[in-house]
Amino acid sequence: MANVLRNSAKFGFSGVLSQLSIHSRHGRECVSPCFSLQQRNNSTSPKIKVDLDNSTGVAVLRMQSPPVNSLSLDFLTEFCINLEKLEMDKSCRGLIITSVSTHTHTHTDTDTVTQSHKTMIHTITPPVCVVSQTLSKVSSTGLDIITLPVCVCVCVCLVSQTLSKVFSAGLDIMEMYGKSPERCGEFWKAVQEMWLKLYGSNMATIAAINGSSPAGGCLMSIGCDYRIMADNPRYSIGLNETQLGIVAPFWFKDTLVNTVGNRAAELSLELGLLYSAPDALKIGLVDQLVPEDQVLSTAQDTMSKWLAVPDHARQITKSMMRKQTIDKLLSNREADITNFVSFITKDSIQRSLRMYLEMLKSRKA
Ligand SMILES: CCCCC/C=C\C/C=C\C=C\CC(=O)SCCNC(=O)CCNC(=O)[C@H](O)C(C)(C)COP(=O)(O)OP(=O)(O)OC[C@H]1O[C@@H](n2cnc3c(N)ncnc32)[C@H](O)[C@@H]1OP(=O)(O)O
């Protein structure tokens, strides 16, 4: 555990703040006034909102990165900064990780807002000047020209974007597709860092899984101490890497084995299974199912039980259970990055990823 903390010290706050995203994959900007607004609201970054209740010592970390909370380099960097801050805050003893269902984004100055299937104008705060126009836009396939109504807003407007019913869609596939080996290496280091910080956290951690949680989303969930999932037939969870033609790294596998045991992990990984909530409960991939509107409150009630245990006893026990698994990655980090980069940049793997991306998009069409 101490190793993990020492390692994480490499992310100095000034360094990481300068790395904060100003542009997401989906083209949504976060300008600096947005960040300062978040700070005033006790939210630490644009893709993640953290509320620490000083009376209970419990922080709720809400992922709010539309459309699917995918784990991009920017997202992972912000996640690690937030975790590190909470870890160093002695008043914080417990952490609940969940997803928001609505994301509010602040735009300033002249801004263009397109009305697409996932974006709607929520509020326009005066003074504002709205000019109706039409915008020609090339679609993501690059083939069709479509015309969208747009509003050009001068001054300040607030836009609300709806997140899918997703806890996290896992690693951002766009970070692994068509990227340079250097960039892939940087990305993988951030994935490692996220897992090391979470799995080795001194805080009691609960995943309040209020949506689907495939692959890296599942890794984040099993990196916590306890999992509560919404009992919704549309949601699934699992390490489905083989379905994408990729191989879950050894530390994903180790975390799953530590959670569900060897046989269930073997079936789950080789077949790339995504489990419904009841099936996930059956194999012990999640610990509890509750109605969707009770996921967070149940996590809060459960957290009070975890925090009734003296911290030092719980922390030493957690370390005893997880240290070997953590040390295995710590002593193989560079080799693991090299493996990832050489694997993911192979032509055949890139082809698999492209087909998977096309499948995701065609499913929608
Ligand atoms: C031998 C040596 C081994 C060394 C190790 C090597 C390799 C290990 C490598 C990698 C490990 C990877 C782990 C991962 O996490 S990979 C990611 C896996 N994730 C998935 O499979 C999830 C895919 N997504 C979905 O199933 C659905 O999107 C979801 C159920 C989450 C939500 O469905 P919904 O219908 O609400 O939304 P969609 O319309 O499908 O999606 C909206 C939008 O978002 C895009 N998108 C979805 N998931 C991702 C993603 N993971 N990354 C990037 N983008 C994603 C989707 O394409 C849509 O985009 P658009 O069409 O609106 O542009």
mmCIF file of N, CA and C in Angstrom, residues 48-173:
data_model
loop_
_atom_site.group_PDB
_atom_site.id
_atom_site.type_symbol
_atom_site.label_atom_id
_atom_site.label_comp_id
_atom_site.label_asym_id
_atom_site.label_seq_id
_atom_site.Cartn_x
_atom_site.Cartn_y
_atom_site.Cartn_z
ATOM 1 N N ILE A 48 -15.364 14.673 -13.784
ATOM 2 C CA ILE A 48 -15.611 13.966 -12.531
ATOM 3 C C ILE A 48 -16.038 14.990 -11.481
ATOM 4 N N LYS A 49 -17.072 14.620 -10.726
ATOM 5 C CA LYS A 49 -17.532 15.534 -9.681
ATOM 6 C C LYS A 49 -17.362 14.818 -8.348
ATOM 7 N N VAL A 50 -16.764 15.499 -7.397
ATOM 8 C CA VAL A 50 -16.548 14.853 -6.097
ATOM 9 C C VAL A 50 -17.205 15.688 -5.006
ATOM 10 N N ASP A 51 -17.998 15.028 -4.170
ATOM 11 C CA ASP A 51 -18.577 15.695 -3.007
ATOM 12 C C ASP A 51 -18.147 14.943 -1.769
ATOM 13 N N LEU A 52 -17.447 15.649 -0.911
ATOM 14 C CA LEU A 52 -17.001 15.032 0.346
ATOM 15 C C LEU A 52 -17.881 15.553 1.481
ATOM 16 N N ASP A 53 -18.526 14.626 2.175
ATOM 17 C CA ASP A 53 -19.347 15.006 3.320
ATOM 18 C C ASP A 53 -18.456 14.943 4.560
ATOM 19 N N ASN A 54 -18.124 16.117 5.073
ATOM 20 C CA ASN A 54 -17.182 16.148 6.200
ATOM 21 C C ASN A 54 -17.754 15.527 7.463
ATOM 22 N N SER A 55 -19.101 15.479 7.561
ATOM 23 C CA SER A 55 -19.676 14.924 8.785
ATOM 24 C C SER A 55 -19.565 13.391 8.802
ATOM 25 N N THR A 56 -19.546 12.774 7.628
ATOM 26 C CA THR A 56 -19.448 11.300 7.598
ATOM 27 C C THR A 56 -18.062 10.812 7.159
ATOM 28 N N GLY A 57 -17.309 11.687 6.530
ATOM 29 C CA GLY A 57 -16.000 11.271 5.997
ATOM 30 C C GLY A 57 -16.140 10.445 4.720
ATOM 31 N N VAL A 58 -17.313 10.568 4.066
ATOM 32 C CA VAL A 58 -17.548 9.784 2.848
ATOM 33 C C VAL A 58 -17.606 10.713 1.630
ATOM 34 N N ALA A 59 -16.822 10.376 0.621
ATOM 35 C CA ALA A 59 -16.845 11.143 -0.625
ATOM 36 C C ALA A 59 -17.614 10.362 -1.676
ATOM 37 N N VAL A 60 -18.410 11.082 -2.471
ATOM 38 C CA VAL A 60 -19.070 10.463 -3.623
ATOM 39 C C VAL A 60 -18.411 11.022 -4.881
ATOM 40 N N LEU A 61 -17.836 10.124 -5.662
ATOM 41 C CA LEU A 61 -17.187 10.523 -6.922
ATOM 42 C C LEU A 61 -18.133 10.129 -8.063
ATOM 43 N N ARG A 62 -18.610 11.159 -8.763
ATOM 44 C CA ARG A 62 -19.548 10.903 -9.869
ATOM 45 C C ARG A 62 -18.850 11.098 -11.200
ATOM 46 N N MET A 63 -18.891 10.059 -12.021
ATOM 47 C CA MET A 63 -18.295 10.168 -13.355
ATOM 48 C C MET A 63 -19.330 10.846 -14.248
ATOM 49 N N GLN A 64 -18.893 11.874 -14.965
ATOM 50 C CA GLN A 64 -19.851 12.639 -15.779
ATOM 51 C C GLN A 64 -19.219 12.998 -17.126
ATOM 52 N N SER A 65 -18.801 11.966 -17.836
ATOM 53 C CA SER A 65 -18.143 12.189 -19.119
ATOM 54 C C SER A 65 -18.953 11.550 -20.252
ATOM 55 N N PRO A 66 -19.903 12.290 -20.818
ATOM 56 C CA PRO A 66 -20.745 11.737 -21.882
ATOM 57 C C PRO A 66 -19.937 11.350 -23.106
ATOM 58 N N PRO A 67 -20.404 10.428 -23.942
ATOM 59 C CA PRO A 67 -21.723 9.807 -23.760
ATOM 60 C C PRO A 67 -21.707 8.581 -22.848
ATOM 61 N N VAL A 68 -20.528 7.961 -22.600
ATOM 62 C CA VAL A 68 -20.557 6.662 -21.913
ATOM 63 C C VAL A 68 -19.489 6.508 -20.818
ATOM 64 N N ASN A 69 -18.965 7.651 -20.328
ATOM 65 C CA ASN A 69 -17.907 7.579 -19.305
ATOM 66 C C ASN A 69 -16.764 6.646 -19.729
ATOM 67 N N SER A 70 -16.357 6.748 -20.981
ATOM 68 C CA SER A 70 -15.239 5.886 -21.386
ATOM 69 C C SER A 70 -13.945 6.445 -20.786
ATOM 70 N N LEU A 71 -13.005 5.531 -20.543
ATOM 71 C CA LEU A 71 -11.805 5.901 -19.797
ATOM 72 C C LEU A 71 -10.711 6.345 -20.775
ATOM 73 N N SER A 72 -10.745 7.617 -21.101
ATOM 74 C CA SER A 72 -9.720 8.213 -21.969
ATOM 75 C C SER A 72 -8.528 8.608 -21.099
ATOM 76 N N LEU A 73 -7.456 9.016 -21.750
ATOM 77 C CA LEU A 73 -6.289 9.473 -20.986
ATOM 78 C C LEU A 73 -6.661 10.664 -20.098
ATOM 79 N N ASP A 74 -7.425 11.595 -20.658
ATOM 80 C CA ASP A 74 -7.849 12.765 -19.874
ATOM 81 C C ASP A 74 -8.670 12.329 -18.655
ATOM 82 N N PHE A 75 -9.624 11.428 -18.923
ATOM 83 C CA PHE A 75 -10.498 10.978 -17.840
ATOM 84 C C PHE A 75 -9.670 10.308 -16.738
ATOM 85 N N LEU A 76 -8.766 9.423 -17.152
ATOM 86 C CA LEU A 76 -7.969 8.668 -16.175
ATOM 87 C C LEU A 76 -7.084 9.605 -15.357
ATOM 88 N N THR A 77 -6.554 10.629 -16.024
ATOM 89 C CA THR A 77 -5.707 11.588 -15.315
ATOM 90 C C THR A 77 -6.517 12.303 -14.233
ATOM 91 N N GLU A 78 -7.720 12.717 -14.610
ATOM 92 C CA GLU A 78 -8.573 13.400 -13.637
ATOM 93 C C GLU A 78 -8.978 12.457 -12.509
ATOM 94 N N PHE A 79 -9.266 11.228 -12.871
ATOM 95 C CA PHE A 79 -9.671 10.243 -11.865
ATOM 96 C C PHE A 79 -8.546 10.077 -10.833
ATOM 97 N N CYS A 80 -7.314 9.950 -11.337
ATOM 98 C CA CYS A 80 -6.177 9.740 -10.435
ATOM 99 C C CYS A 80 -5.927 10.961 -9.549
ATOM 100 N N ILE A 81 -6.075 12.141 -10.108
ATOM 101 C CA ILE A 81 -5.880 13.357 -9.301
ATOM 102 C C ILE A 81 -6.884 13.378 -8.156
ATOM 103 N N ASN A 82 -8.129 13.076 -8.501
ATOM 104 C CA ASN A 82 -9.177 13.109 -7.476
ATOM 105 C C ASN A 82 -8.943 12.067 -6.392
ATOM 106 N N LEU A 83 -8.541 10.885 -6.820
ATOM 107 C CA LEU A 83 -8.290 9.820 -5.849
ATOM 108 C C LEU A 83 -7.137 10.200 -4.929
ATOM 109 N N GLU A 84 -6.121 10.775 -5.533
ATOM 110 C CA GLU A 84 -4.938 11.149 -4.759
ATOM 111 C C GLU A 84 -5.282 12.231 -3.725
ATOM 112 N N LYS A 85 -6.098 13.184 -4.160
ATOM 113 C CA LYS A 85 -6.491 14.252 -3.232
ATOM 114 C C LYS A 85 -7.269 13.679 -2.044
ATOM 115 N N LEU A 86 -8.210 12.778 -2.355
ATOM 116 C CA LEU A 86 -9.024 12.194 -1.289
ATOM 117 C C LEU A 86 -8.163 11.331 -0.371
ATOM 118 N N GLU A 87 -7.238 10.604 -0.983
ATOM 119 C CA GLU A 87 -6.359 9.719 -0.209
ATOM 120 C C GLU A 87 -5.548 10.531 0.804
ATOM 121 N N MET A 88 -5.149 11.727 0.374
ATOM 122 C CA MET A 88 -4.303 12.550 1.252
ATOM 123 C C MET A 88 -5.114 13.348 2.258
ATOM 124 N N ASP A 89 -6.432 13.388 2.054
ATOM 125 C CA ASP A 89 -7.302 14.143 2.960
ATOM 126 C C ASP A 89 -7.676 13.231 4.133
ATOM 127 N N LYS A 90 -7.117 13.520 5.276
ATOM 128 C CA LYS A 90 -7.305 12.620 6.426
ATOM 129 C C LYS A 90 -8.769 12.525 6.850
ATOM 130 N N SER A 91 -9.580 13.536 6.470
ATOM 131 C CA SER A 91 -10.984 13.496 6.895
ATOM 132 C C SER A 91 -11.809 12.545 6.014
ATOM 133 N N CYS A 92 -11.224 12.089 4.915
ATOM 134 C CA CYS A 92 -11.981 11.204 4.015
ATOM 135 C C CYS A 92 -11.620 9.740 4.271
ATOM 136 N N ARG A 93 -12.612 8.954 4.679
ATOM 137 C CA ARG A 93 -12.352 7.549 5.022
ATOM 138 C C ARG A 93 -13.017 6.584 4.051
ATOM 139 N N GLY A 94 -14.032 7.082 3.351
ATOM 140 C CA GLY A 94 -14.761 6.178 2.453
ATOM 141 C C GLY A 94 -15.044 6.849 1.124
ATOM 142 N N LEU A 95 -15.059 6.042 0.062
ATOM 143 C CA LEU A 95 -15.303 6.587 -1.280
ATOM 144 C C LEU A 95 -16.346 5.739 -1.998
ATOM 145 N N ILE A 96 -17.357 6.438 -2.520
ATOM 146 C CA ILE A 96 -18.368 5.769 -3.357
ATOM 147 C C ILE A 96 -18.177 6.262 -4.788
ATOM 148 N N ILE A 97 -18.075 5.314 -5.719
ATOM 149 C CA ILE A 97 -17.905 5.694 -7.126
ATOM 150 C C ILE A 97 -19.186 5.367 -7.885
ATOM 151 N N THR A 98 -19.697 6.350 -8.611
ATOM 152 C CA THR A 98 -20.927 6.131 -9.360
ATOM 153 C C THR A 98 -20.910 6.993 -10.614
ATOM 154 N N SER A 99 -21.987 6.908 -11.389
ATOM 155 C CA SER A 99 -22.088 7.713 -12.609
ATOM 156 C C SER A 99 -23.269 8.672 -12.461
ATOM 157 N N VAL A 100 -23.111 9.894 -12.950
ATOM 158 C CA VAL A 100 -24.273 10.796 -12.959
ATOM 159 C C VAL A 100 -25.108 10.453 -14.183
ATOM 160 N N SER A 101 -26.397 10.782 -14.120
ATOM 161 C CA SER A 101 -27.209 10.496 -15.302
ATOM 162 C C SER A 101 -27.331 11.729 -16.183
ATOM 163 N N THR A 102 -27.010 12.887 -15.648
ATOM 164 C CA THR A 102 -27.061 14.104 -16.452
ATOM 165 C C THR A 102 -25.799 14.885 -16.206
ATOM 166 N N HIS A 103 -25.305 15.459 -17.276
ATOM 167 C CA HIS A 103 -24.044 16.178 -17.204
ATOM 168 C C HIS A 103 -24.290 17.632 -17.567
ATOM 169 N N THR A 104 -23.946 18.544 -16.693
ATOM 170 C CA THR A 104 -24.116 19.954 -17.005
ATOM 171 C C THR A 104 -22.776 20.559 -17.347
ATOM 172 N N HIS A 105 -22.759 21.251 -18.434
ATOM 173 C CA HIS A 105 -21.511 21.789 -18.944
ATOM 174 C C HIS A 105 -21.656 23.294 -19.110
ATOM 175 N N THR A 106 -20.668 24.050 -18.738
ATOM 176 C CA THR A 106 -20.761 25.496 -18.865
ATOM 177 C C THR A 106 -19.950 25.979 -20.052
ATOM 178 N N HIS A 107 -20.563 26.746 -20.907
ATOM 179 C CA HIS A 107 -19.847 27.344 -22.034
ATOM 180 C C HIS A 107 -19.808 28.849 -21.830
ATOM 181 N N THR A 108 -18.722 29.443 -22.222
ATOM 182 C CA THR A 108 -18.652 30.897 -22.092
ATOM 183 C C THR A 108 -18.278 31.505 -23.432
ATOM 184 N N ASP A 109 -18.440 32.784 -23.528
ATOM 185 C CA ASP A 109 -18.116 33.539 -24.724
ATOM 186 C C ASP A 109 -18.959 33.029 -25.902
ATOM 187 N N THR A 110 -18.471 33.238 -27.083
ATOM 188 C CA THR A 110 -19.236 32.810 -28.246
ATOM 189 C C THR A 110 -19.159 31.289 -28.344
ATOM 190 N N ASP A 111 -20.294 30.690 -28.489
ATOM 191 C CA ASP A 111 -20.328 29.236 -28.429
ATOM 192 C C ASP A 111 -21.355 28.705 -29.414
ATOM 193 N N THR A 112 -21.064 27.587 -30.030
ATOM 194 C CA THR A 112 -22.010 27.001 -30.971
ATOM 195 C C THR A 112 -22.570 25.718 -30.376
ATOM 196 N N VAL A 113 -23.862 25.623 -30.361
ATOM 197 C CA VAL A 113 -24.493 24.457 -29.755
ATOM 198 C C VAL A 113 -25.299 23.731 -30.816
ATOM 199 N N THR A 114 -24.961 22.511 -31.115
ATOM 200 C CA THR A 114 -25.744 21.765 -32.099
ATOM 201 C C THR A 114 -26.743 20.893 -31.371
ATOM 202 N N GLN A 115 -27.897 20.749 -31.974
ATOM 203 C CA GLN A 115 -28.905 19.888 -31.364
ATOM 204 C C GLN A 115 -28.794 18.514 -31.989
ATOM 205 N N SER A 116 -28.101 17.620 -31.347
ATOM 206 C CA SER A 116 -27.986 16.255 -31.853
ATOM 207 C C SER A 116 -28.771 15.343 -30.930
ATOM 208 N N HIS A 117 -28.703 14.015 -31.193
ATOM 209 C CA HIS A 117 -29.509 13.088 -30.396
ATOM 210 C C HIS A 117 -29.116 13.080 -28.930
ATOM 211 N N LYS A 118 -27.923 13.473 -28.600
ATOM 212 C CA LYS A 118 -27.504 13.417 -27.198
ATOM 213 C C LYS A 118 -27.318 14.815 -26.593
ATOM 214 N N THR A 119 -27.629 15.868 -27.343
ATOM 215 C CA THR A 119 -27.368 17.209 -26.835
ATOM 216 C C THR A 119 -28.632 18.043 -26.921
ATOM 217 N N MET A 120 -28.973 18.696 -25.856
ATOM 218 C CA MET A 120 -30.131 19.574 -25.968
ATOM 219 C C MET A 120 -29.849 20.865 -25.228
ATOM 220 N N ILE A 121 -30.497 21.923 -25.690
ATOM 221 C CA ILE A 121 -30.316 23.180 -24.965
ATOM 222 C C ILE A 121 -31.159 23.100 -23.710
ATOM 223 N N HIS A 122 -30.553 23.310 -22.601
ATOM 224 C CA HIS A 122 -31.233 23.135 -21.325
ATOM 225 C C HIS A 122 -31.707 24.487 -20.791
ATOM 226 N N THR A 123 -30.771 25.381 -20.630
ATOM 227 C CA THR A 123 -31.104 26.695 -20.100
ATOM 228 C C THR A 123 -30.249 27.707 -20.829
ATOM 229 N N ILE A 124 -30.784 28.797 -21.140
ATOM 230 C CA ILE A 124 -29.957 29.883 -21.649
ATOM 231 C C ILE A 124 -30.111 31.043 -20.687
ATOM 232 N N THR A 125 -29.009 31.391 -20.065
ATOM 233 C CA THR A 125 -29.057 32.425 -19.037
ATOM 234 C C THR A 125 -28.816 33.792 -19.665
ATOM 235 N N PRO A 126 -29.720 34.742 -19.493
ATOM 236 C CA PRO A 126 -29.474 36.059 -20.051
ATOM 237 C C PRO A 126 -28.291 36.729 -19.333
ATOM 238 N N PRO A 127 -27.598 37.679 -19.920
ATOM 239 C CA PRO A 127 -27.871 38.203 -21.243
ATOM 240 C C PRO A 127 -27.332 37.267 -22.315
ATOM 241 N N VAL A 128 -28.153 37.035 -23.313
ATOM 242 C CA VAL A 128 -27.729 36.110 -24.344
ATOM 243 C C VAL A 128 -28.292 36.544 -25.682
ATOM 244 N N CYS A 129 -27.533 36.307 -26.704
ATOM 245 C CA CYS A 129 -27.996 36.656 -28.042
ATOM 246 C C CYS A 129 -28.059 35.365 -28.836
ATOM 247 N N VAL A 130 -29.233 34.962 -29.256
ATOM 248 C CA VAL A 130 -29.375 33.706 -29.984
ATOM 249 C C VAL A 130 -29.655 34.012 -31.447
ATOM 250 N N VAL A 131 -28.839 33.503 -32.315
ATOM 251 C CA VAL A 131 -29.007 33.734 -33.753
ATOM 252 C C VAL A 131 -29.278 32.398 -34.414
ATOM 253 N N SER A 132 -30.431 32.251 -35.042
ATOM 254 C CA SER A 132 -30.723 30.983 -35.739
ATOM 255 C C SER A 132 -29.920 30.893 -37.026
ATOM 256 N N GLN A 133 -29.366 29.761 -37.256
ATOM 257 C CA GLN A 133 -28.589 29.516 -38.471
ATOM 258 C C GLN A 133 -28.787 28.073 -38.876
ATOM 259 N N THR A 134 -28.262 27.702 -40.005
ATOM 260 C CA THR A 134 -28.150 26.279 -40.305
ATOM 261 C C THR A 134 -26.685 25.958 -40.469
ATOM 262 N N LEU A 135 -26.334 24.762 -40.123
ATOM 263 C CA LEU A 135 -24.933 24.353 -40.164
ATOM 264 C C LEU A 135 -24.816 23.085 -40.995
ATOM 265 N N SER A 136 -23.932 23.104 -41.964
ATOM 266 C CA SER A 136 -23.665 21.886 -42.719
ATOM 267 C C SER A 136 -22.562 21.134 -42.020
ATOM 268 N N LYS A 137 -22.757 19.886 -41.799
ATOM 269 C CA LYS A 137 -21.796 19.118 -41.031
ATOM 270 C C LYS A 137 -21.589 17.762 -41.681
ATOM 271 N N VAL A 138 -20.341 17.336 -41.789
ATOM 272 C CA VAL A 138 -20.066 16.012 -42.329
ATOM 273 C C VAL A 138 -20.259 15.010 -41.201
ATOM 274 N N SER A 139 -21.028 13.960 -41.425
ATOM 275 C CA SER A 139 -21.296 12.982 -40.369
ATOM 276 C C SER A 139 -20.041 12.183 -40.056
ATOM 277 N N SER A 140 -20.118 11.383 -38.987
ATOM 278 C CA SER A 140 -18.928 10.654 -38.544
ATOM 279 C C SER A 140 -18.458 9.637 -39.584
ATOM 280 N N THR A 141 -19.338 9.219 -40.493
ATOM 281 C CA THR A 141 -18.896 8.277 -41.525
ATOM 282 C C THR A 141 -18.118 9.010 -42.606
ATOM 283 N N GLY A 142 -18.227 10.324 -42.627
ATOM 284 C CA GLY A 142 -17.533 11.109 -43.628
ATOM 285 C C GLY A 142 -18.256 11.080 -44.966
ATOM 286 N N LEU A 143 -19.439 10.441 -45.019
ATOM 287 C CA LEU A 143 -20.083 10.275 -46.319
ATOM 288 C C LEU A 143 -21.237 11.258 -46.545
ATOM 289 N N ASP A 144 -22.016 11.458 -45.473
ATOM 290 C CA ASP A 144 -23.225 12.248 -45.664
ATOM 291 C C ASP A 144 -23.029 13.686 -45.225
ATOM 292 N N ILE A 145 -23.671 14.568 -45.927
ATOM 293 C CA ILE A 145 -23.708 15.951 -45.457
ATOM 294 C C ILE A 145 -25.080 16.140 -44.815
ATOM 295 N N ILE A 146 -25.087 16.540 -43.570
ATOM 296 C CA ILE A 146 -26.383 16.739 -42.930
ATOM 297 C C ILE A 146 -26.505 18.189 -42.485
ATOM 298 N N THR A 147 -27.724 18.641 -42.398
ATOM 299 C CA THR A 147 -27.940 20.019 -41.981
ATOM 300 C C THR A 147 -28.608 20.026 -40.625
ATOM 301 N N LEU A 148 -27.990 20.726 -39.698
ATOM 302 C CA LEU A 148 -28.526 20.761 -38.350
ATOM 303 C C LEU A 148 -28.884 22.198 -37.995
ATOM 304 N N PRO A 149 -29.955 22.358 -37.235
ATOM 305 C CA PRO A 149 -30.217 23.704 -36.740
ATOM 306 C C PRO A 149 -29.191 24.038 -35.668
ATOM 307 N N VAL A 150 -28.691 25.240 -35.632
ATOM 308 C CA VAL A 150 -27.770 25.618 -34.566
ATOM 309 C C VAL A 150 -28.170 26.931 -33.957
ATOM 310 N N CYS A 151 -27.760 27.111 -32.751
ATOM 311 C CA CYS A 151 -27.927 28.403 -32.117
ATOM 312 C C CYS A 151 -26.536 28.924 -31.811
ATOM 313 N N VAL A 152 -26.262 30.125 -32.178
ATOM 314 C CA VAL A 152 -24.993 30.710 -31.789
ATOM 315 C C VAL A 152 -25.279 31.584 -30.577
ATOM 316 N N CYS A 153 -24.709 31.233 -29.459
ATOM 317 C CA CYS A 153 -24.999 31.939 -28.230
ATOM 318 C C CYS A 153 -23.813 32.811 -27.856
ATOM 319 N N VAL A 154 -24.086 34.059 -27.630
ATOM 320 C CA VAL A 154 -23.032 34.953 -27.190
ATOM 321 C C VAL A 154 -23.239 35.166 -25.697
ATOM 322 N N CYS A 155 -22.218 35.280 -24.958
ATOM 323 C CA CYS A 155 -22.213 35.345 -23.501
ATOM 324 C C CYS A 155 -22.327 33.940 -22.925
ATOM 325 N N VAL A 156 -23.159 33.738 -21.927
ATOM 326 C CA VAL A 156 -23.118 32.471 -21.208
ATOM 327 C C VAL A 156 -24.373 31.657 -21.455
ATOM 328 N N CYS A 157 -24.213 30.379 -21.766
ATOM 329 C CA CYS A 157 -25.382 29.497 -21.773
ATOM 330 C C CYS A 157 -24.996 28.171 -21.137
ATOM 331 N N LEU A 158 -25.959 27.519 -20.558
ATOM 332 C CA LEU A 158 -25.703 26.220 -19.927
ATOM 333 C C LEU A 158 -26.298 25.134 -20.798
ATOM 334 N N VAL A 159 -25.562 24.093 -21.007
ATOM 335 C CA VAL A 159 -26.018 23.001 -21.863
ATOM 336 C C VAL A 159 -26.009 21.713 -21.056
ATOM 337 N N SER A 160 -27.055 20.976 -21.193
ATOM 338 C CA SER A 160 -27.103 19.710 -20.466
ATOM 339 C C SER A 160 -26.998 18.559 -21.461
ATOM 340 N N GLN A 161 -26.105 17.632 -21.232
ATOM 341 C CA GLN A 161 -25.945 16.486 -22.119
ATOM 342 C C GLN A 161 -26.253 15.221 -21.343
ATOM 343 N N THR A 162 -27.035 14.364 -21.960
ATOM 344 C CA THR A 162 -27.468 13.184 -21.230
ATOM 345 C C THR A 162 -26.490 12.046 -21.422
ATOM 346 N N LEU A 163 -26.097 11.457 -20.306
ATOM 347 C CA LEU A 163 -25.259 10.260 -20.361
ATOM 348 C C LEU A 163 -26.149 9.052 -20.623
ATOM 349 N N SER A 164 -25.605 8.104 -21.367
ATOM 350 C CA SER A 164 -26.325 6.842 -21.524
ATOM 351 C C SER A 164 -26.446 6.203 -20.149
ATOM 352 N N LYS A 165 -27.258 5.164 -20.069
ATOM 353 C CA LYS A 165 -27.375 4.455 -18.797
ATOM 354 C C LYS A 165 -26.154 3.561 -18.640
ATOM 355 N N VAL A 166 -25.063 4.189 -18.327
ATOM 356 C CA VAL A 166 -23.784 3.487 -18.277
ATOM 357 C C VAL A 166 -23.042 3.904 -17.008
ATOM 358 N N PHE A 167 -22.459 2.925 -16.337
ATOM 359 C CA PHE A 167 -21.549 3.242 -15.237
ATOM 360 C C PHE A 167 -20.246 3.705 -15.886
ATOM 361 N N SER A 168 -19.601 2.804 -16.640
ATOM 362 C CA SER A 168 -18.494 3.197 -17.519
ATOM 363 C C SER A 168 -18.377 2.162 -18.630
ATOM 364 N N ALA A 169 -18.194 2.650 -19.868
ATOM 365 C CA ALA A 169 -18.047 1.741 -21.026
ATOM 366 C C ALA A 169 -16.648 1.164 -21.108
ATOM 367 N N GLY A 170 -15.832 1.398 -20.095
ATOM 368 C CA GLY A 170 -14.480 0.825 -20.099
ATOM 369 C C GLY A 170 -13.498 1.726 -20.816
ATOM 370 N N LEU A 171 -12.367 1.156 -21.174
ATOM 371 C CA LEU A 171 -11.329 1.961 -21.802
ATOM 372 C C LEU A 171 -11.868 2.591 -23.077
ATOM 373 N N ASP A 172 -11.443 3.804 -23.318
ATOM 374 C CA ASP A 172 -11.869 4.494 -24.532
ATOM 375 C C ASP A 172 -11.173 3.837 -25.726
ATOM 376 N N ILE A 173 -11.959 3.187 -26.549
ATOM 377 C CA ILE A 173 -11.381 2.422 -27.660
ATOM 378 C C ILE A 173 -10.617 3.346 -28.613
#
